[in-house]
Each structure stands twice: as C-alpha cells, then as structure tokens.
Amino acid sequence: KQEVTQIPAALSVPEGENLVLNCSFTDSAIYNLQWFRQDPGKGLTSLLLIQSSQREQTSGRLNASLDKSSGRSTLYIAASQPGDSATYLCATRGHSGGSNYKLTFGKGTLLTVNP
Amino acid sequence: GAVVSQHPSRVICKSGTSVKIECRSLDFQATTMFWYRQFPKQSLMLMATSNEGSKATYEQGVEKDKFLINHASLTLSTLTVTSAHPEDSSFYICSARVAGVSEQYFGPGTRLTVT
C-alpha cells in the first residue's frame, strides 16, 4: 500500500526567500506524481504533474523534481510571495490503469510567507 | 477548461438525516469520478471511484450503504450521506477525469457539518 509523507508539516518564511518542500513515497512503481495547492476551505489546484519517466517540471517560479528510484520529490518555490501561502499537497498515482487511477495524498505542508 | 463544480459548498444537517452532494463536470464529459474525504489537518482519502453507468467501487473501510454514489451521466455524480452522524462531518471533494487522460480535475469541495 502506497504511503506518502510530506516534510515539513508547516513552514514559515519571510517574503522573497527560496524554499523547498519535500515529499517521499514508499512504492516507487508510480505512474506519475502531482503537486497541488489548497487554500483554506477550498478545493485543489494542480501545480505540476511529473510523469514517471520525467525528472522535473517547471512552471513559473515553481520547479518540481522526481527521483522515482529513491521515492522522493521536491517542490522548489523561488522568490516566495505572501500569495504563495497555502497548503501544498503531493500525490502519487499508481501504475497502469483500472483502479490505479486513484491518487494517494500526503498530509501536506502548510506554507506561510510573511510580508 | 476542465472545470468541476460541487453543490452545495457548505451544508449543515441534523444527525440522522441524509444529505446529497453533487459533482458536475462543466465543460467535459467525465468517464470517471472520484470522491474524497478530508478531515482537519489530514490528507485527502479516497472514498470511492465511480464510472458512468456502473456501480461505484468503494475503498476498504468505506460503507457503501452509508455513502451512496450515483454516476448517472457523463457530467454528474452524486454522493448521498445517509443517516448522517457528527463523525461524518468533513470536507468532501470530488474529482473527474476523461478517458485516456491521466489528470484528475478537482471540485472546490463541500463542507458538511452534522449537528
């Protein structure tokens, strides 16, 4: 059974700082890994999706890396802004189709960027 | 594109009553919809997977007679919490995917409070 762990559980940084969020997973046989953002009381916004064959994906100030063999992914946020404050969730999708379309989520990292 | 809506966004009901939550794909046809539950400071946990026109597949530990899922069309799935109890109070989020596409698109969530 896949288990996804995110460290740290919470992070508070001053505006402008670069930061890294970590995600680890126990079963390396994943189809892809996805990073989401969740604002308080809201749904999920997809940030980046990395296929199992890829090493990283970039979107603006965000860069996500994937090391499938070691079961790790990182989300790098450059020049953080107060608007980046949210909970960041990591999720893996199992390999192949059928029921393995389901996502397994970590508990998230609560990020606070202070002005 | 790929917008998923949920209704209602918040609902309060009395213990013992039933409540229905709707999940709609607004601009695409969703062959598969997923229902997740999220307790405070916990990760999203998949409850069930539903394919249009067929019975839902429930995750281990989820009571199918308590959480009734109907996916009658390619744009609508409903989750009915029957005989709700205070411990059913949670944030319920749906997601939807199109056949042949890996990514899931998430709704904004429904906050259920059972008094």
Coordinates of N, CA and C in Angstrom, one line a residue:
Chain A
K1 N 0.8 -1.2 0.0 CA 0.0 0.0 0.0 C 0.9 1.3 0.0
Q2 N 0.6 2.1 -0.9 CA 1.4 3.4 -1.0 C 1.2 4.3 0.2
E3 N 2.3 4.8 0.7 CA 2.2 5.8 1.7 C 3.0 7.0 1.3
V4 N 2.5 8.2 1.4 CA 3.1 9.4 1.0 C 3.3 10.3 2.2
T5 N 4.5 10.8 2.4 CA 4.9 11.6 3.6 C 5.4 12.9 3.1
Q6 N 5.0 14.0 3.8 CA 5.5 15.3 3.4 C 6.1 16.0 4.6
I7 N 7.3 16.5 4.4 CA 8.1 17.2 5.4 C 8.6 18.5 4.8
P8 N 8.5 19.6 5.6 CA 7.9 19.7 7.0 C 6.4 19.8 6.9
A9 N 5.7 19.6 8.1 CA 4.3 19.7 8.1 C 3.9 21.2 8.0
A10 N 4.8 22.1 8.5 CA 4.5 23.5 8.4 C 5.8 24.2 8.2
L11 N 5.7 25.4 7.5 CA 6.9 26.1 7.2 C 6.5 27.6 7.1
S12 N 7.3 28.4 7.8 CA 7.1 29.9 7.8 C 8.3 30.6 7.3
V13 N 8.2 31.4 6.3 CA 9.4 32.0 5.7 C 9.1 33.5 5.5
P14 N 10.1 34.3 5.4 CA 9.9 35.7 5.0 C 9.8 35.8 3.5
E15 N 9.1 36.8 3.1 CA 8.9 37.1 1.7 C 10.2 37.2 0.9
G16 N 10.3 36.6 -0.3 CA 11.5 36.7 -1.1 C 12.4 35.5 -1.0
E17 N 12.2 34.7 0.1 CA 13.0 33.5 0.3 C 12.7 32.4 -0.7
N18 N 13.8 31.7 -1.1 CA 13.6 30.4 -1.9 C 13.3 29.3 -0.9
L19 N 12.5 28.3 -1.2 CA 12.2 27.3 -0.3 C 12.0 26.0 -1.0
V20 N 12.1 24.9 -0.3 CA 11.9 23.5 -0.8 C 11.0 22.7 0.1
L21 N 10.0 22.1 -0.5 CA 9.1 21.2 0.1 C 9.4 19.8 -0.3
N22 N 9.3 18.9 0.7 CA 9.7 17.5 0.4 C 8.5 16.6 0.4
C23 N 8.6 15.6 -0.4 CA 7.6 14.5 -0.5 C 8.3 13.2 -0.7
S24 N 7.9 12.2 0.1 CA 8.5 10.9 -0.1 C 7.4 9.8 -0.2
F25 N 7.6 8.8 -0.9 CA 6.6 7.7 -1.1 C 7.3 6.4 -1.0
T26 N 6.5 5.4 -0.6 CA 7.1 4.1 -0.2 C 7.2 3.1 -1.5
D27 N 6.2 3.3 -2.4 CA 6.2 2.4 -3.5 C 6.6 3.2 -4.8
S28 N 7.8 2.8 -5.3 CA 8.3 3.6 -6.4 C 7.7 3.3 -7.7
A29 N 6.8 2.3 -7.8 CA 6.1 1.9 -9.0 C 4.9 2.9 -9.3
I30 N 5.2 4.1 -9.5 CA 4.2 5.1 -9.7 C 4.1 5.4 -11.2
Y31 N 2.9 5.9 -11.6 CA 2.6 6.3 -12.9 C 3.0 7.8 -13.1
N32 N 2.6 8.6 -12.1 CA 3.1 10.0 -12.1 C 2.9 10.5 -10.7
L33 N 3.4 11.7 -10.5 CA 3.4 12.4 -9.2 C 2.9 13.8 -9.4
Q34 N 2.0 14.3 -8.6 CA 1.4 15.6 -8.8 C 1.5 16.5 -7.5
W35 N 1.8 17.7 -7.7 CA 1.8 18.7 -6.6 C 0.5 19.6 -6.8
F36 N -0.1 19.8 -5.7 CA -1.3 20.6 -5.6 C -1.2 21.7 -4.6
R37 N -2.0 22.7 -4.8 CA -2.1 23.8 -3.8 C -3.5 23.8 -3.3
Q38 N -3.7 23.9 -2.0 CA -5.0 24.0 -1.4 C -5.1 25.2 -0.5
D39 N -6.0 26.1 -0.8 CA -6.2 27.3 0.1 C -7.2 26.9 1.2
P40 N -7.3 27.5 2.3 CA -8.1 27.1 3.4 C -9.6 27.0 3.0
G41 N -10.2 25.8 3.3 CA -11.6 25.6 3.0 C -11.9 25.5 1.5
K42 N -10.9 25.3 0.7 CA -11.1 25.3 -0.8 C -10.6 23.9 -1.4
G43 N -10.9 23.8 -2.6 CA -10.5 22.6 -3.3 C -9.1 22.6 -3.7
L44 N -8.7 21.8 -4.6 CA -7.3 21.6 -5.0 C -7.0 22.3 -6.4
T45 N -5.9 22.9 -6.4 CA -5.4 23.5 -7.7 C -4.1 22.7 -8.1
S46 N -4.1 22.1 -9.3 CA -3.0 21.4 -9.7 C -1.8 22.4 -10.1
L47 N -0.7 22.1 -9.6 CA 0.5 23.0 -9.9 C 1.4 22.3 -10.9
L48 N 1.8 21.1 -10.7 CA 2.7 20.4 -11.6 C 2.5 19.0 -11.5
L49 N 2.6 18.3 -12.7 CA 2.5 16.9 -12.8 C 3.7 16.3 -13.5
I50 N 4.3 15.4 -12.8 CA 5.6 14.8 -13.4 C 5.3 13.3 -13.7
Q51 N 5.5 13.0 -14.9 CA 5.3 11.6 -15.3 C 6.5 10.8 -14.8
S52 N 6.3 9.5 -14.6 CA 7.3 8.6 -14.0 C 8.6 8.6 -14.8
S53 N 8.5 8.9 -16.1 CA 9.7 8.9 -17.0 C 10.5 10.3 -16.9
Q54 N 9.9 11.3 -16.2 CA 10.5 12.6 -16.2 C 11.2 12.8 -14.9
R55 N 12.1 13.8 -15.0 CA 12.9 14.1 -13.8 C 12.4 15.4 -13.1
E56 N 11.9 16.3 -13.9 CA 11.4 17.6 -13.4 C 10.4 18.2 -14.3
Q57 N 9.7 19.2 -13.7 CA 8.8 20.0 -14.4 C 8.9 21.4 -13.8
T58 N 8.7 22.4 -14.7 CA 8.8 23.8 -14.2 C 7.6 24.6 -14.7
S59 N 7.1 25.5 -13.8 CA 6.1 26.4 -14.2 C 6.3 27.7 -13.4
G60 N 6.7 28.7 -14.1 CA 7.0 30.0 -13.5 C 8.0 29.8 -12.4
R61 N 7.7 30.2 -11.2 CA 8.6 30.2 -10.0 C 8.6 28.8 -9.4
L62 N 7.9 27.9 -9.9 CA 7.8 26.5 -9.3 C 8.6 25.5 -10.1
N63 N 9.4 24.7 -9.4 CA 10.1 23.6 -10.1 C 9.9 22.3 -9.2
A64 N 9.4 21.3 -9.8 CA 9.3 20.0 -9.1 C 10.2 19.0 -9.7
S65 N 10.9 18.2 -8.8 CA 11.7 17.2 -9.3 C 11.2 15.8 -8.8
L66 N 11.6 14.8 -9.5 CA 11.2 13.5 -9.1 C 12.4 12.5 -9.2
D67 N 12.6 11.8 -8.2 CA 13.6 10.7 -8.1 C 12.8 9.4 -7.8
K68 N 12.3 8.8 -8.8 CA 11.4 7.6 -8.6 C 12.1 6.5 -7.8
S69 N 13.4 6.3 -8.1 CA 14.0 5.1 -7.5 C 14.2 5.3 -6.0
S70 N 14.4 6.5 -5.6 CA 14.6 6.8 -4.2 C 13.2 7.1 -3.5
G71 N 12.2 7.2 -4.3 CA 10.9 7.6 -3.7 C 10.8 9.0 -3.2
R72 N 11.3 9.9 -3.9 CA 11.3 11.3 -3.5 C 11.0 12.3 -4.5
S73 N 10.3 13.4 -4.1 CA 10.0 14.5 -5.0 C 10.2 15.8 -4.1
T74 N 10.7 16.8 -4.8 CA 10.7 18.1 -4.1 C 10.0 19.2 -5.0
L75 N 9.5 20.1 -4.3 CA 8.9 21.3 -4.9 C 9.6 22.5 -4.5
Y76 N 10.2 23.2 -5.4 CA 11.1 24.3 -5.2 C 10.3 25.6 -5.6
I77 N 10.2 26.5 -4.6 CA 9.5 27.8 -4.9 C 10.5 28.9 -4.8
A78 N 10.7 29.6 -5.9 CA 11.6 30.7 -5.9 C 10.9 32.0 -5.5
A79 N 11.7 32.9 -4.9 CA 11.3 34.2 -4.5 C 9.8 34.2 -4.0
S80 N 9.7 33.6 -2.9 CA 8.3 33.4 -2.4 C 7.6 34.7 -2.1
Q81 N 6.3 34.6 -2.2 CA 5.4 35.8 -2.0 C 4.3 35.5 -1.0
P82 N 3.7 36.5 -0.4 CA 2.6 36.2 0.6 C 1.5 35.4 -0.1
G83 N 1.2 35.6 -1.3 CA 0.2 34.9 -2.1 C 0.5 33.4 -2.2
D84 N 1.7 33.0 -2.0 CA 2.0 31.6 -2.0 C 1.6 30.9 -0.8
S85 N 1.2 31.6 0.2 CA 0.7 31.0 1.5 C -0.5 30.0 1.2
A86 N -0.3 28.8 1.5 CA -1.4 27.8 1.3 C -0.8 26.4 1.8
T87 N -1.6 25.4 1.7 CA -1.1 24.0 1.9 C -0.8 23.4 0.6
Y88 N 0.4 22.8 0.6 CA 0.9 22.1 -0.7 C 0.8 20.6 -0.5
L89 N 0.1 20.0 -1.4 CA -0.1 18.5 -1.3 C 0.6 17.8 -2.4
C90 N 1.2 16.7 -2.1 CA 1.8 15.8 -3.0 C 1.0 14.6 -3.1
A91 N 0.9 14.1 -4.4 CA 0.0 12.9 -4.6 C 0.7 12.0 -5.6
T92 N 0.6 10.7 -5.4 CA 1.1 9.8 -6.4 C 0.0 9.0 -7.0
R93 N 0.1 8.6 -8.3 CA -0.8 7.8 -8.9 C -0.2 6.4 -9.2
G94 N -0.9 5.4 -8.9 CA -0.4 4.1 -9.1 C -0.2 3.7 -10.6
H95 N 0.6 2.7 -10.9 CA 1.0 2.4 -12.2 C -0.2 1.7 -12.9
S96 N -0.3 1.9 -14.2 CA -1.3 1.3 -15.1 C -2.7 1.8 -14.8
G97 N -3.6 1.2 -15.4 CA -5.0 1.7 -15.4 C -5.8 1.1 -14.4
G98 N -7.1 1.0 -14.7 CA -8.1 0.4 -13.7 C -8.1 1.2 -12.5
S99 N -8.2 0.5 -11.3 CA -8.3 1.2 -10.0 C -7.0 2.0 -9.7
N100 N -6.0 1.8 -10.4 CA -4.8 2.5 -10.1 C -4.8 3.9 -10.6
Y101 N -5.9 4.4 -11.1 CA -6.1 5.8 -11.4 C -6.2 6.6 -10.1
K102 N -6.4 5.9 -9.0 CA -6.6 6.7 -7.8 C -5.3 7.3 -7.3
L103 N -5.4 8.4 -6.6 CA -4.3 9.2 -6.1 C -4.2 8.9 -4.6
T104 N -2.9 8.8 -4.2 CA -2.6 8.7 -2.8 C -1.9 10.0 -2.4
F105 N -2.5 10.7 -1.4 CA -2.1 12.0 -1.0 C -1.2 12.0 0.3
G106 N -0.3 12.9 0.4 CA 0.3 13.2 1.7 C -0.5 14.1 2.5
K107 N -0.1 14.4 3.7 CA -0.9 15.3 4.6 C -0.7 16.8 4.3
G108 N 0.3 17.1 3.5 CA 0.5 18.4 3.1 C 1.5 19.2 3.9
T109 N 2.0 20.3 3.4 CA 2.9 21.2 4.1 C 2.2 22.6 4.1
L110 N 1.9 23.1 5.2 CA 1.3 24.4 5.4 C 2.4 25.5 5.3
L111 N 2.3 26.2 4.2 CA 3.3 27.3 4.0 C 2.8 28.6 4.3
T112 N 3.5 29.4 5.1 CA 3.2 30.8 5.4 C 4.3 31.7 5.0
V113 N 4.0 32.6 4.1 CA 5.1 33.5 3.6 C 4.7 34.9 4.2
N114 N 5.6 35.4 5.1 CA 5.3 36.6 5.8 C 5.9 37.8 5.0
P115 N 5.0 38.9 5.0 CA 5.4 40.1 4.2 C 6.6 40.8 4.9
Chain B
G1 N -10.7 25.6 -19.4 CA -11.4 24.3 -19.5 C -11.2 23.4 -18.3
A2 N -11.8 22.3 -18.3 CA -11.7 21.2 -17.2 C -12.1 21.8 -15.9
V3 N -13.3 22.3 -15.8 CA -13.9 22.8 -14.6 C -14.9 21.8 -14.0
V4 N -14.7 21.6 -12.7 CA -15.5 20.8 -11.9 C -16.2 21.6 -10.8
S5 N -17.5 21.5 -10.7 CA -18.2 22.2 -9.7 C -18.8 21.2 -8.7
Q6 N -19.1 21.7 -7.5 CA -19.7 21.0 -6.4 C -20.8 21.8 -5.8
H7 N -21.9 21.1 -5.4 CA -23.0 21.8 -4.8 C -23.7 21.0 -3.8
P8 N -23.9 21.5 -2.6 CA -23.6 22.8 -2.1 C -22.1 23.0 -1.7
S9 N -21.7 24.2 -1.4 CA -20.4 24.4 -0.9 C -20.3 24.1 0.6
R10 N -21.4 24.4 1.2 CA -21.5 24.1 2.7 C -22.9 23.6 3.0
V11 N -23.0 22.7 3.9 CA -24.3 22.2 4.3 C -24.2 21.8 5.8
I12 N -25.2 22.1 6.5 CA -25.4 21.7 7.9 C -26.7 20.9 8.0
C13 N -26.6 19.7 8.5 CA -27.7 18.9 8.7 C -27.8 18.3 10.1
K14 N -29.0 17.8 10.4 CA -29.1 17.2 11.8 C -28.8 15.7 11.7
S15 N -28.3 15.3 12.8 CA -28.0 13.8 12.9 C -29.2 13.0 12.6
G16 N -28.9 12.0 11.8 CA -30.0 11.1 11.4 C -30.6 11.4 10.0
T17 N -30.3 12.5 9.5 CA -30.9 12.9 8.2 C -29.9 12.6 7.1
S18 N -30.3 12.7 5.9 CA -29.5 12.4 4.7 C -29.2 13.7 4.0
V19 N -28.1 13.7 3.3 CA -27.7 14.9 2.6 C -27.0 14.5 1.3
K20 N -27.4 15.2 0.2 CA -26.8 14.8 -1.1 C -25.9 15.9 -1.6
I21 N -24.7 15.5 -2.1 CA -23.7 16.4 -2.7 C -23.6 16.1 -4.2
E22 N -23.6 17.2 -5.0 CA -23.5 17.0 -6.4 C -22.1 17.4 -6.9
C23 N -21.6 16.7 -7.9 CA -20.3 17.0 -8.5 C -20.6 17.0 -10.0
R24 N -20.3 18.1 -10.6 CA -20.5 18.2 -12.1 C -19.3 18.6 -12.8
S25 N -19.0 18.0 -14.0 CA -18.0 18.5 -14.9 C -18.7 19.4 -15.9
L26 N -18.2 20.6 -15.9 CA -18.9 21.7 -16.6 C -18.6 21.8 -18.1
D27 N -17.4 21.4 -18.5 CA -17.0 21.6 -19.9 C -16.4 20.4 -20.5
F28 N -16.6 19.2 -19.9 CA -16.1 18.0 -20.4 C -16.9 16.8 -19.9
Q29 N -16.8 15.7 -20.6 CA -17.5 14.5 -20.2 C -16.6 13.6 -19.3
A30 N -17.0 13.4 -18.1 CA -16.2 12.6 -17.2 C -16.6 11.2 -17.1
T31 N -15.7 10.3 -17.6 CA -16.0 8.9 -17.6 C -15.8 8.3 -16.2
T32 N -14.9 9.0 -15.4 CA -14.7 8.5 -14.1 C -14.7 9.7 -13.1
M33 N -15.4 9.5 -12.0 CA -15.4 10.5 -10.9 C -14.9 9.8 -9.6
F34 N -14.3 10.6 -8.8 CA -13.7 10.1 -7.6 C -14.3 11.0 -6.4
W35 N -14.5 10.4 -5.3 CA -15.0 11.1 -4.1 C -13.9 10.9 -3.0
Y36 N -13.5 12.0 -2.5 CA -12.5 12.0 -1.4 C -13.1 12.7 -0.2
R37 N -12.5 12.3 1.0 CA -12.9 13.0 2.2 C -11.7 13.5 2.9
Q38 N -11.7 14.6 3.5 CA -10.6 15.2 4.2 C -11.0 15.7 5.5
F39 N -10.4 15.1 6.6 CA -10.6 15.6 7.9 C -9.5 16.7 8.2
P40 N -9.8 17.5 9.2 CA -8.9 18.6 9.5 C -7.4 18.1 9.7
K41 N -6.5 18.8 9.0 CA -5.1 18.5 9.1 C -4.8 17.1 8.7
Q42 N -5.6 16.5 7.9 CA -5.3 15.2 7.4 C -5.3 15.2 5.8
S43 N -4.8 14.2 5.3 CA -4.7 14.1 3.8 C -6.1 13.7 3.2
L44 N -6.2 14.0 2.0 CA -7.4 13.5 1.3 C -7.4 12.0 1.2
M45 N -8.5 11.4 1.5 CA -8.6 9.9 1.5 C -9.7 9.6 0.5
L46 N -9.3 8.7 -0.5 CA -10.3 8.3 -1.5 C -11.3 7.4 -0.9
M47 N -12.6 7.8 -1.1 CA -13.7 7.0 -0.6 C -14.2 6.0 -1.7
A48 N -14.3 6.5 -2.9 CA -14.9 5.6 -3.9 C -14.6 6.1 -5.3
T49 N -14.6 5.2 -6.3 CA -14.4 5.6 -7.7 C -15.7 5.2 -8.4
S50 N -16.2 6.1 -9.2 CA -17.4 5.7 -10.0 C -17.2 6.0 -11.5
N51 N -17.6 5.0 -12.2 CA -17.6 5.1 -13.7 C -19.1 5.2 -14.2
E52 N -19.3 6.1 -15.1 CA -20.6 6.4 -15.6 C -21.3 5.1 -16.0
G53 N -22.5 5.0 -15.4 CA -23.4 3.9 -15.8 C -23.1 2.6 -15.1
S54 N -22.1 2.6 -14.2 CA -21.9 1.3 -13.4 C -21.8 1.6 -11.9
K55 N -21.7 0.6 -11.2 CA -21.7 0.7 -9.7 C -20.3 1.3 -9.3
A56 N -20.3 2.0 -8.2 CA -19.1 2.6 -7.7 C -18.3 1.5 -7.0
T57 N -17.0 1.7 -7.0 CA -16.0 0.9 -6.3 C -15.6 1.6 -5.1
Y58 N -15.8 1.0 -3.9 CA -15.5 1.7 -2.6 C -14.2 1.2 -2.1
E59 N -13.5 2.1 -1.4 CA -12.3 1.8 -0.8 C -12.6 1.0 0.5
Q60 N -11.6 0.3 1.0 CA -11.7 -0.5 2.2 C -12.1 0.4 3.3
G61 N -13.1 -0.1 4.1 CA -13.5 0.7 5.3 C -14.6 1.7 5.0
V62 N -14.9 1.9 3.8 CA -16.0 2.9 3.5 C -17.3 2.1 3.3
E63 N -18.3 2.5 4.0 CA -19.6 1.8 4.0 C -20.4 2.2 2.7
K64 N -20.6 1.3 1.8 CA -21.3 1.6 0.6 C -22.8 1.9 0.8
D65 N -23.3 1.3 1.9 CA -24.8 1.6 2.2 C -25.0 2.9 2.9
K66 N -23.9 3.5 3.4 CA -24.0 4.8 4.1 C -23.7 5.9 3.1
F67 N -22.7 5.7 2.2 CA -22.3 6.7 1.3 C -22.7 6.2 -0.1
L68 N -23.9 6.6 -0.5 CA -24.4 6.2 -1.8 C -23.9 7.1 -3.0
I69 N -23.4 6.5 -4.0 CA -22.8 7.2 -5.1 C -23.6 6.8 -6.3
N70 N -24.0 7.8 -7.1 CA -24.7 7.6 -8.3 C -24.0 8.4 -9.4
H71 N -23.6 7.8 -10.5 CA -23.0 8.5 -11.6 C -23.8 8.2 -12.9
A72 N -24.9 8.9 -12.9 CA -25.9 8.6 -13.9 C -25.6 9.1 -15.3
S73 N -24.8 10.2 -15.3 CA -24.5 10.8 -16.6 C -23.0 11.1 -16.7
L74 N -22.5 11.5 -17.8 CA -21.1 11.8 -18.0 C -20.7 13.1 -17.4
T75 N -21.7 13.9 -16.9 CA -21.3 15.1 -16.3 C -21.8 15.3 -14.9
L76 N -22.4 14.3 -14.3 CA -22.9 14.4 -12.9 C -22.7 13.1 -12.1
S77 N -22.2 13.3 -10.9 CA -22.1 12.3 -9.9 C -22.6 12.8 -8.6
T78 N -23.3 12.0 -7.9 CA -23.8 12.5 -6.6 C -23.4 11.5 -5.5
L79 N -23.1 12.1 -4.3 CA -22.8 11.4 -3.1 C -23.9 11.7 -2.1
T80 N -24.5 10.7 -1.6 CA -25.6 10.9 -0.6 C -25.1 10.2 0.7
V81 N -25.0 11.1 1.7 CA -24.6 10.6 3.1 C -25.9 10.3 3.8
T82 N -26.1 9.0 4.0 CA -27.4 8.6 4.6 C -27.2 8.5 6.2
S83 N -28.3 8.8 6.9 CA -28.3 8.8 8.3 C -27.0 9.3 8.9
A84 N -26.8 10.6 8.6 CA -25.5 11.3 8.9 C -25.4 11.4 10.4
H85 N -24.1 11.2 10.9 CA -23.8 11.4 12.3 C -22.7 12.5 12.4
P86 N -22.5 13.0 13.6 CA -21.4 14.1 13.7 C -20.1 13.6 13.2
E87 N -19.7 12.3 13.3 CA -18.4 11.9 12.9 C -18.3 11.9 11.3
D88 N -19.4 12.1 10.6 CA -19.4 12.2 9.2 C -19.0 13.7 8.8
S89 N -19.0 14.6 9.7 CA -18.6 16.0 9.4 C -17.2 16.0 8.8
S90 N -17.1 16.6 7.7 CA -15.8 16.5 7.0 C -15.9 17.4 5.7
F91 N -14.8 17.5 5.0 CA -14.7 18.2 3.8 C -14.7 17.1 2.7
Y92 N -15.7 17.2 1.8 CA -15.9 16.2 0.7 C -15.5 16.8 -0.6
I93 N -14.6 16.2 -1.3 CA -14.1 16.7 -2.6 C -14.2 15.7 -3.7
C94 N -14.7 16.1 -4.8 CA -14.8 15.2 -5.9 C -13.8 15.6 -7.0
S95 N -13.5 14.6 -7.8 CA -12.6 14.9 -8.9 C -13.1 14.1 -10.1
A96 N -12.7 14.5 -11.3 CA -13.2 13.9 -12.5 C -12.1 13.7 -13.5
R97 N -12.2 12.7 -14.3 CA -11.2 12.5 -15.4 C -11.9 12.0 -16.7
V98 N -11.2 12.3 -17.8 CA -11.7 11.9 -19.1 C -11.0 10.7 -19.5
A99 N -11.6 9.8 -20.2 CA -11.0 8.6 -20.6 C -9.8 8.9 -21.5
G100 N -8.7 8.2 -21.2 CA -7.5 8.4 -22.0 C -6.6 9.5 -21.4
V101 N -7.1 10.3 -20.5 CA -6.3 11.4 -19.9 C -6.0 11.0 -18.4
S102 N -4.7 11.2 -18.0 CA -4.3 10.8 -16.7 C -4.8 11.7 -15.6
E103 N -4.8 13.0 -15.9 CA -5.0 14.0 -14.9 C -6.5 14.0 -14.4
Q104 N -6.6 14.2 -13.1 CA -7.9 14.4 -12.5 C -8.1 15.9 -12.2
Y105 N -9.3 16.4 -12.4 CA -9.7 17.8 -12.1 C -10.6 17.8 -10.9
F106 N -10.2 18.7 -10.0 CA -10.9 18.6 -8.7 C -11.9 19.7 -8.5
G107 N -13.0 19.4 -7.8 CA -14.0 20.4 -7.5 C -13.6 21.2 -6.3
P108 N -14.4 22.2 -5.9 CA -14.0 23.1 -4.8 C -14.3 22.6 -3.4
G109 N -15.0 21.4 -3.4 CA -15.2 20.8 -2.1 C -16.6 21.2 -1.5
T110 N -17.0 20.4 -0.6 CA -18.3 20.6 0.2 C -18.0 20.4 1.7
R111 N -18.3 21.4 2.4 CA -18.1 21.3 3.9 C -19.4 20.8 4.5
L112 N -19.4 19.6 5.1 CA -20.5 19.0 5.7 C -20.4 19.1 7.2
T113 N -21.4 19.6 7.9 CA -21.4 19.7 9.3 C -22.7 19.0 9.8
V114 N -22.5 18.0 10.6 CA -23.7 17.2 11.1 C -23.8 17.6 12.6
T115 N -25.0 18.1 13.0 CA -25.1 18.6 14.4 C -25.9 17.6 15.2

